[in-house]
PDB file of C-alpha atoms in Angstrom:
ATOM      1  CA  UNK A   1     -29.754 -10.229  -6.275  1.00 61.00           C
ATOM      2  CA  UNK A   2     -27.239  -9.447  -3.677  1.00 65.00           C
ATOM      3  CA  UNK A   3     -26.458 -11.952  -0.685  1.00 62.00           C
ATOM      4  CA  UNK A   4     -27.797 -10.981   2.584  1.00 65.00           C
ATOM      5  CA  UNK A   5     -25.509  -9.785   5.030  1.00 68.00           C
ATOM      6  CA  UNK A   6     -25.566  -8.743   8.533  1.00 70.00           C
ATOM      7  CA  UNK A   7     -22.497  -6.305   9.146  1.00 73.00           C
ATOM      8  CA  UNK A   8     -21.571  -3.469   6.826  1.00 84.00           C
ATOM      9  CA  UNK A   9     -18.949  -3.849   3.924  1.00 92.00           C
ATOM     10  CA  UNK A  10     -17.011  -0.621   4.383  1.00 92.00           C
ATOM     11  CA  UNK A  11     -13.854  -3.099   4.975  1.00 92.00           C
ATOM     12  CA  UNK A  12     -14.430  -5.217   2.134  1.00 94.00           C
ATOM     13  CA  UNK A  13     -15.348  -2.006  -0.327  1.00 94.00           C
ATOM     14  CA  UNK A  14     -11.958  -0.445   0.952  1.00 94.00           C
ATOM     15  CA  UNK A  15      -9.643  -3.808  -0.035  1.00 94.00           C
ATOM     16  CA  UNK A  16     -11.363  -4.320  -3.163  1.00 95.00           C
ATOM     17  CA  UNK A  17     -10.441  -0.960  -3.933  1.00 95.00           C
ATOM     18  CA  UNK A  18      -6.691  -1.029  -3.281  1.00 94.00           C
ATOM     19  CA  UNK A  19      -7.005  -4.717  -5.208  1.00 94.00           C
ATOM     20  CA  UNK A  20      -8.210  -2.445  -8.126  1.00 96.00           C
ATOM     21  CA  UNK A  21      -5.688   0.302  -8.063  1.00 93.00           C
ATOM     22  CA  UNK A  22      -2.422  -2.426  -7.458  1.00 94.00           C
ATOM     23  CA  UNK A  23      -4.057  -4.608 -10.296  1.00 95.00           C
ATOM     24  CA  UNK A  24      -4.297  -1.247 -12.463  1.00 95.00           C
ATOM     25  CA  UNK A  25      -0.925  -0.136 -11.214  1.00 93.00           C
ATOM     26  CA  UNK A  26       0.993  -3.028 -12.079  1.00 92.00           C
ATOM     27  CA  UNK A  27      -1.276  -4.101 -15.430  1.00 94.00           C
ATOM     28  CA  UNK A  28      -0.326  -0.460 -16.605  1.00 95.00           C
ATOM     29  CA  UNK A  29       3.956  -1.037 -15.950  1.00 93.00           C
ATOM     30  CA  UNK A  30       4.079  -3.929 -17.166  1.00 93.00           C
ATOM     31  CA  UNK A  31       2.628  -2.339 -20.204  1.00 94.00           C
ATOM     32  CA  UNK A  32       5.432  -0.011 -20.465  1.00 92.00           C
ATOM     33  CA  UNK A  33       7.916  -2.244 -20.377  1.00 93.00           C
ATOM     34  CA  UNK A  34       8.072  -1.862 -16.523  1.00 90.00           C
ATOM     35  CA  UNK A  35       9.264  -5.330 -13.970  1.00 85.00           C
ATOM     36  CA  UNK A  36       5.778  -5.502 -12.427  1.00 84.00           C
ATOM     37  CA  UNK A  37       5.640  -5.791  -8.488  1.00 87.00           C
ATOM     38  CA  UNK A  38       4.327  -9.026  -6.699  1.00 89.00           C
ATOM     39  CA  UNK A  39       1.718  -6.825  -4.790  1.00 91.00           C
ATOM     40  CA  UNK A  40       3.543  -7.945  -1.594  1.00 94.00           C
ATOM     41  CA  UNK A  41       5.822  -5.361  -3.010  1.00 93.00           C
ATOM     42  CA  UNK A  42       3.718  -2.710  -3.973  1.00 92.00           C
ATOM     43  CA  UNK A  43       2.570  -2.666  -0.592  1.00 94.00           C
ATOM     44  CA  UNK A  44       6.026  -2.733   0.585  1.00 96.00           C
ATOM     45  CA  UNK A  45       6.879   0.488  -1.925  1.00 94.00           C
ATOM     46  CA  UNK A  46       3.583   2.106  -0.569  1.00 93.00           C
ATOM     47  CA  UNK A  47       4.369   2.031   3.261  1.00 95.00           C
ATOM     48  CA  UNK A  48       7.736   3.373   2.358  1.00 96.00           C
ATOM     49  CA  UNK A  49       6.692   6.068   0.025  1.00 93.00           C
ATOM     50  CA  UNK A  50       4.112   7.002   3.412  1.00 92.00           C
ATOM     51  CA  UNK A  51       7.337   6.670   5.750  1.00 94.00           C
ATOM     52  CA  UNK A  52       7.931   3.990   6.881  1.00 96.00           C
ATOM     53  CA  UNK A  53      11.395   2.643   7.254  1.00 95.00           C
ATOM     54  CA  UNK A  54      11.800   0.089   9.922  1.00 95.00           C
ATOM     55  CA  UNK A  55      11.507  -3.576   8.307  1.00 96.00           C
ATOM     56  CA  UNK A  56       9.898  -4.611  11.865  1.00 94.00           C
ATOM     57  CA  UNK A  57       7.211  -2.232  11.080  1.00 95.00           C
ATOM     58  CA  UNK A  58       6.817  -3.028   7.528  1.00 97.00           C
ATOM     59  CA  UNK A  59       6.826  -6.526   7.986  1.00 97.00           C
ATOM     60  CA  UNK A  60       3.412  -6.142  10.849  1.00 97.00           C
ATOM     61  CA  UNK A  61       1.581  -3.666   8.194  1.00 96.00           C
ATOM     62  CA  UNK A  62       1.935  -5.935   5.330  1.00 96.00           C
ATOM     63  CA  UNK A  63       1.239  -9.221   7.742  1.00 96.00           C
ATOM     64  CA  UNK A  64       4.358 -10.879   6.804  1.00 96.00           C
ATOM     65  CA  UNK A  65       7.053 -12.255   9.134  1.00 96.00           C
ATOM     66  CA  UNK A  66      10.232 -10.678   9.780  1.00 95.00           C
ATOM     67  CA  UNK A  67      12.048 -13.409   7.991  1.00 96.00           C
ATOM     68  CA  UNK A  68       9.818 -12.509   5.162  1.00 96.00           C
ATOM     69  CA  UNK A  69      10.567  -9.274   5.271  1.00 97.00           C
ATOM     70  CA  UNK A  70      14.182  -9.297   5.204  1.00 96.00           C
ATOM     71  CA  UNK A  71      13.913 -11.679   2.623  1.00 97.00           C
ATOM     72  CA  UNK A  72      11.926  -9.376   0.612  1.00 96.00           C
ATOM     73  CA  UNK A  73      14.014  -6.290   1.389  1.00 97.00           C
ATOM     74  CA  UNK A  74      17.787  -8.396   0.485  1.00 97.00           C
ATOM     75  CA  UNK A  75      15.940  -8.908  -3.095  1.00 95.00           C
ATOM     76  CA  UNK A  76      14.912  -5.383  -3.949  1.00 95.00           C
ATOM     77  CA  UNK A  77      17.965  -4.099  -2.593  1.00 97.00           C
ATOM     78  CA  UNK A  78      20.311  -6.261  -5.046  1.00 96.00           C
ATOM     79  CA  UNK A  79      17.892  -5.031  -7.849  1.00 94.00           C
ATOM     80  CA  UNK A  80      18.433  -1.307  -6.604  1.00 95.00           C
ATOM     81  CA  UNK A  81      15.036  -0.911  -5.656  1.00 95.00           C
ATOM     82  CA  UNK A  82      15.446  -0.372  -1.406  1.00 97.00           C
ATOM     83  CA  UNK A  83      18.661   0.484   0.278  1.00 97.00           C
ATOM     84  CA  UNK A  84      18.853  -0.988   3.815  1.00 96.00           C
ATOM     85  CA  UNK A  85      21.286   1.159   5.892  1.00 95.00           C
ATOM     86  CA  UNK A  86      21.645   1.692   9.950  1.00 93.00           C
ATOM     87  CA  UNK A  87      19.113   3.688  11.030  1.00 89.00           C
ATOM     88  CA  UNK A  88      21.060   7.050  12.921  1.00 88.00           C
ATOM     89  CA  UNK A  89      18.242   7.128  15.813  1.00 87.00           C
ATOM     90  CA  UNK A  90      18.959   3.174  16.379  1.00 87.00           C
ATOM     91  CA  UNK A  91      21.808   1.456  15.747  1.00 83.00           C
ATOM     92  CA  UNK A  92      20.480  -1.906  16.041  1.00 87.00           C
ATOM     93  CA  UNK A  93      17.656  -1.208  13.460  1.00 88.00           C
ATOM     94  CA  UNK A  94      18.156  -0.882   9.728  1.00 93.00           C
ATOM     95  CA  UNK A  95      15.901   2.366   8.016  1.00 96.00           C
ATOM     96  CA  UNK A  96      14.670   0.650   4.379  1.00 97.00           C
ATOM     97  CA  UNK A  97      14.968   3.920   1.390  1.00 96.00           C
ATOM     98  CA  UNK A  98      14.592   3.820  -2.049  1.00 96.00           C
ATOM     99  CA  UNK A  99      17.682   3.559  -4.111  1.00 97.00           C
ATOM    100  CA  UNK A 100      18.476   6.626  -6.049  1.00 97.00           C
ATOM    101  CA  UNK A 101      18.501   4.333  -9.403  1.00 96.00           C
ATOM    102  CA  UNK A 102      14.457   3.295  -8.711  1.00 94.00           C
ATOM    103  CA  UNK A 103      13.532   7.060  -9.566  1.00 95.00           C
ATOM    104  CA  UNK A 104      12.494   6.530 -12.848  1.00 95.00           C
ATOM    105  CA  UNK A 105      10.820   3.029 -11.751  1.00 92.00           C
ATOM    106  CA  UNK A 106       8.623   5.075  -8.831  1.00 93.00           C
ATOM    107  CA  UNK A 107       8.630   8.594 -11.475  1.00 95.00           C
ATOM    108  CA  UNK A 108       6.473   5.832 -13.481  1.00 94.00           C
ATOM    109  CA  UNK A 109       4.711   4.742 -11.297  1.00 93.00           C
ATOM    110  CA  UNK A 110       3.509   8.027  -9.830  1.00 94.00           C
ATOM    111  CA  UNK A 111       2.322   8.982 -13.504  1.00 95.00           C
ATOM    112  CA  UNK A 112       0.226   5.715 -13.275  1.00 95.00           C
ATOM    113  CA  UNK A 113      -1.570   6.749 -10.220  1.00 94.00           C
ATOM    114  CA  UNK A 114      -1.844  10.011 -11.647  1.00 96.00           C
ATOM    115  CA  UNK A 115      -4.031   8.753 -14.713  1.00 97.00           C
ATOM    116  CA  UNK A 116      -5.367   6.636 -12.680  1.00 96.00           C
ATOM    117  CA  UNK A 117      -6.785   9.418  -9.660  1.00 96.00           C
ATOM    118  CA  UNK A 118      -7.801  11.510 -13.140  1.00 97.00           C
ATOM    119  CA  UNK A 119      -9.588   8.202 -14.988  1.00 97.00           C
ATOM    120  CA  UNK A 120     -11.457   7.780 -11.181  1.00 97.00           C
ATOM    121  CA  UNK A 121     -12.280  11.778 -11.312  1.00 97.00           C
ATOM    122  CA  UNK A 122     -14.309  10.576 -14.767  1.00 97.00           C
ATOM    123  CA  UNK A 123     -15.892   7.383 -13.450  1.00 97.00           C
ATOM    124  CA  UNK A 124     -16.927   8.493 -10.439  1.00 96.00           C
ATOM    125  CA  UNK A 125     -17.584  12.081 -10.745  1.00 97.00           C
ATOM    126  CA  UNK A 126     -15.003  14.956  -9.447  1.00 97.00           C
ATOM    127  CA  UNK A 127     -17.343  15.502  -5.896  1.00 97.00           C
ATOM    128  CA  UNK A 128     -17.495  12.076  -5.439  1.00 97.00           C
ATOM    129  CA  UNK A 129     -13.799  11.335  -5.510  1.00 97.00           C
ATOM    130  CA  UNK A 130     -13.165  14.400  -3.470  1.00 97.00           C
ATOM    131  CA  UNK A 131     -15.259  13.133  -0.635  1.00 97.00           C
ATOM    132  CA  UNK A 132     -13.673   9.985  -0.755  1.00 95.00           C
ATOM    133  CA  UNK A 133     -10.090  11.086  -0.423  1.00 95.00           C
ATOM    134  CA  UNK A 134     -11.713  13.526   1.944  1.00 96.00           C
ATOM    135  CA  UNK A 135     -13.230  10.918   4.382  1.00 95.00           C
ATOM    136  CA  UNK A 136     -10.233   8.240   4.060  1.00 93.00           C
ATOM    137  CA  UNK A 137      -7.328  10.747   4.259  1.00 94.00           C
ATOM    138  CA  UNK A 138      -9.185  11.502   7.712  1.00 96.00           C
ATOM    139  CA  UNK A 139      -7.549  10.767  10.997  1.00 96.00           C
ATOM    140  CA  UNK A 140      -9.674   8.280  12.405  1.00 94.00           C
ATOM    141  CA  UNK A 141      -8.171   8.069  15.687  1.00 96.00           C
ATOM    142  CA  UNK A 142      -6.803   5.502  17.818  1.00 96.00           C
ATOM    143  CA  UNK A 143      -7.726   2.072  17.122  1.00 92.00           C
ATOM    144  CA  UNK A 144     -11.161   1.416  19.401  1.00 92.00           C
ATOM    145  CA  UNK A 145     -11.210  -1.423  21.859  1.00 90.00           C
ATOM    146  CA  UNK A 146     -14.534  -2.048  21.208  1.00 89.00           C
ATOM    147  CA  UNK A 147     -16.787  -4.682  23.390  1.00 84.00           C
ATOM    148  CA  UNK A 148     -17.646  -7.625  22.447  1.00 79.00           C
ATOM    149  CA  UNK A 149     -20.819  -8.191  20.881  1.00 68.00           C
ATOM    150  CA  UNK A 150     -22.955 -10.418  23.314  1.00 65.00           C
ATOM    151  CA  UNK A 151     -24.679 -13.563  21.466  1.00 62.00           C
ATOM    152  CA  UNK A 152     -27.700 -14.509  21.669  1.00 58.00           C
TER     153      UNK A 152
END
């Protein structure tokens, strides 16, 4: 029986989902002989690999401090994961980059989403998991300031 609930789950259906691709990401590395990703950093590798750069932005996607970031960033970049360089549009920002050594590291890892977009194609069905890359790789706008709901 399922619990009762009173808003809808689209949220909750979306995070399970990235839980299930970062668990299936790093479960499949690690059995190639891959380091496996805290998924702190996975997250980190997948706002860079979508363009971002600046740690201050990085660090408010992934919900982490700045502290935390840099942290984060000084440890992949002495494992030649993330170079951290002065960004040319701002000199008082740093632009975050993969290191040129990480290409087989990230040339693995895009053959793991690979297999794992084609194993999805199977599960779910080709025209399923069209219209779902269809309706999230959507613009959706700005974010809504939205009212708040009145109680009762």
């Amino acid at each position: 029986m399922k619990p009762a609930r009173s808003y809808p789950m689209t949220m909750i259906h979306l995070l399970r989902a990235v839980y299930w691709y970062d668990e299936a990401l790093q479960s499949n590395l690690r059995r190639d002989g891959w380091p496996t990703p805290t998924r702190t950093q996975s997250m980190l590798f997948a706002n860079i690999a979508m363009g971002e750069t600046r740690p201050a932005r990085l660090a408010a996607n992934l919900g982490i401090t700045r502290q935390s970031m840099s942290q984060l960033i000084a440890t992949m970049v002495e494992r030649n994961i993330l170079v951290a360089e002065p960004d040319p549009h701002d000199r008082r920002a740093q632009k975050i980059t993969f290191h040129p050594d990480s290409a087989p590291l990230r040339h693995a890892a895009e053959m793991v989403m690979t297999g794992l977009h084609e194993h999805l194609g199977t599960r779910l069905g080709e025209d399923r998991l069209s219209a779902l890359d269809d309706a999230i790789s959507m613009d959706w706008g700005p974010i809504p300031d939205l009212r708040p709901l009145e109680r009762k």
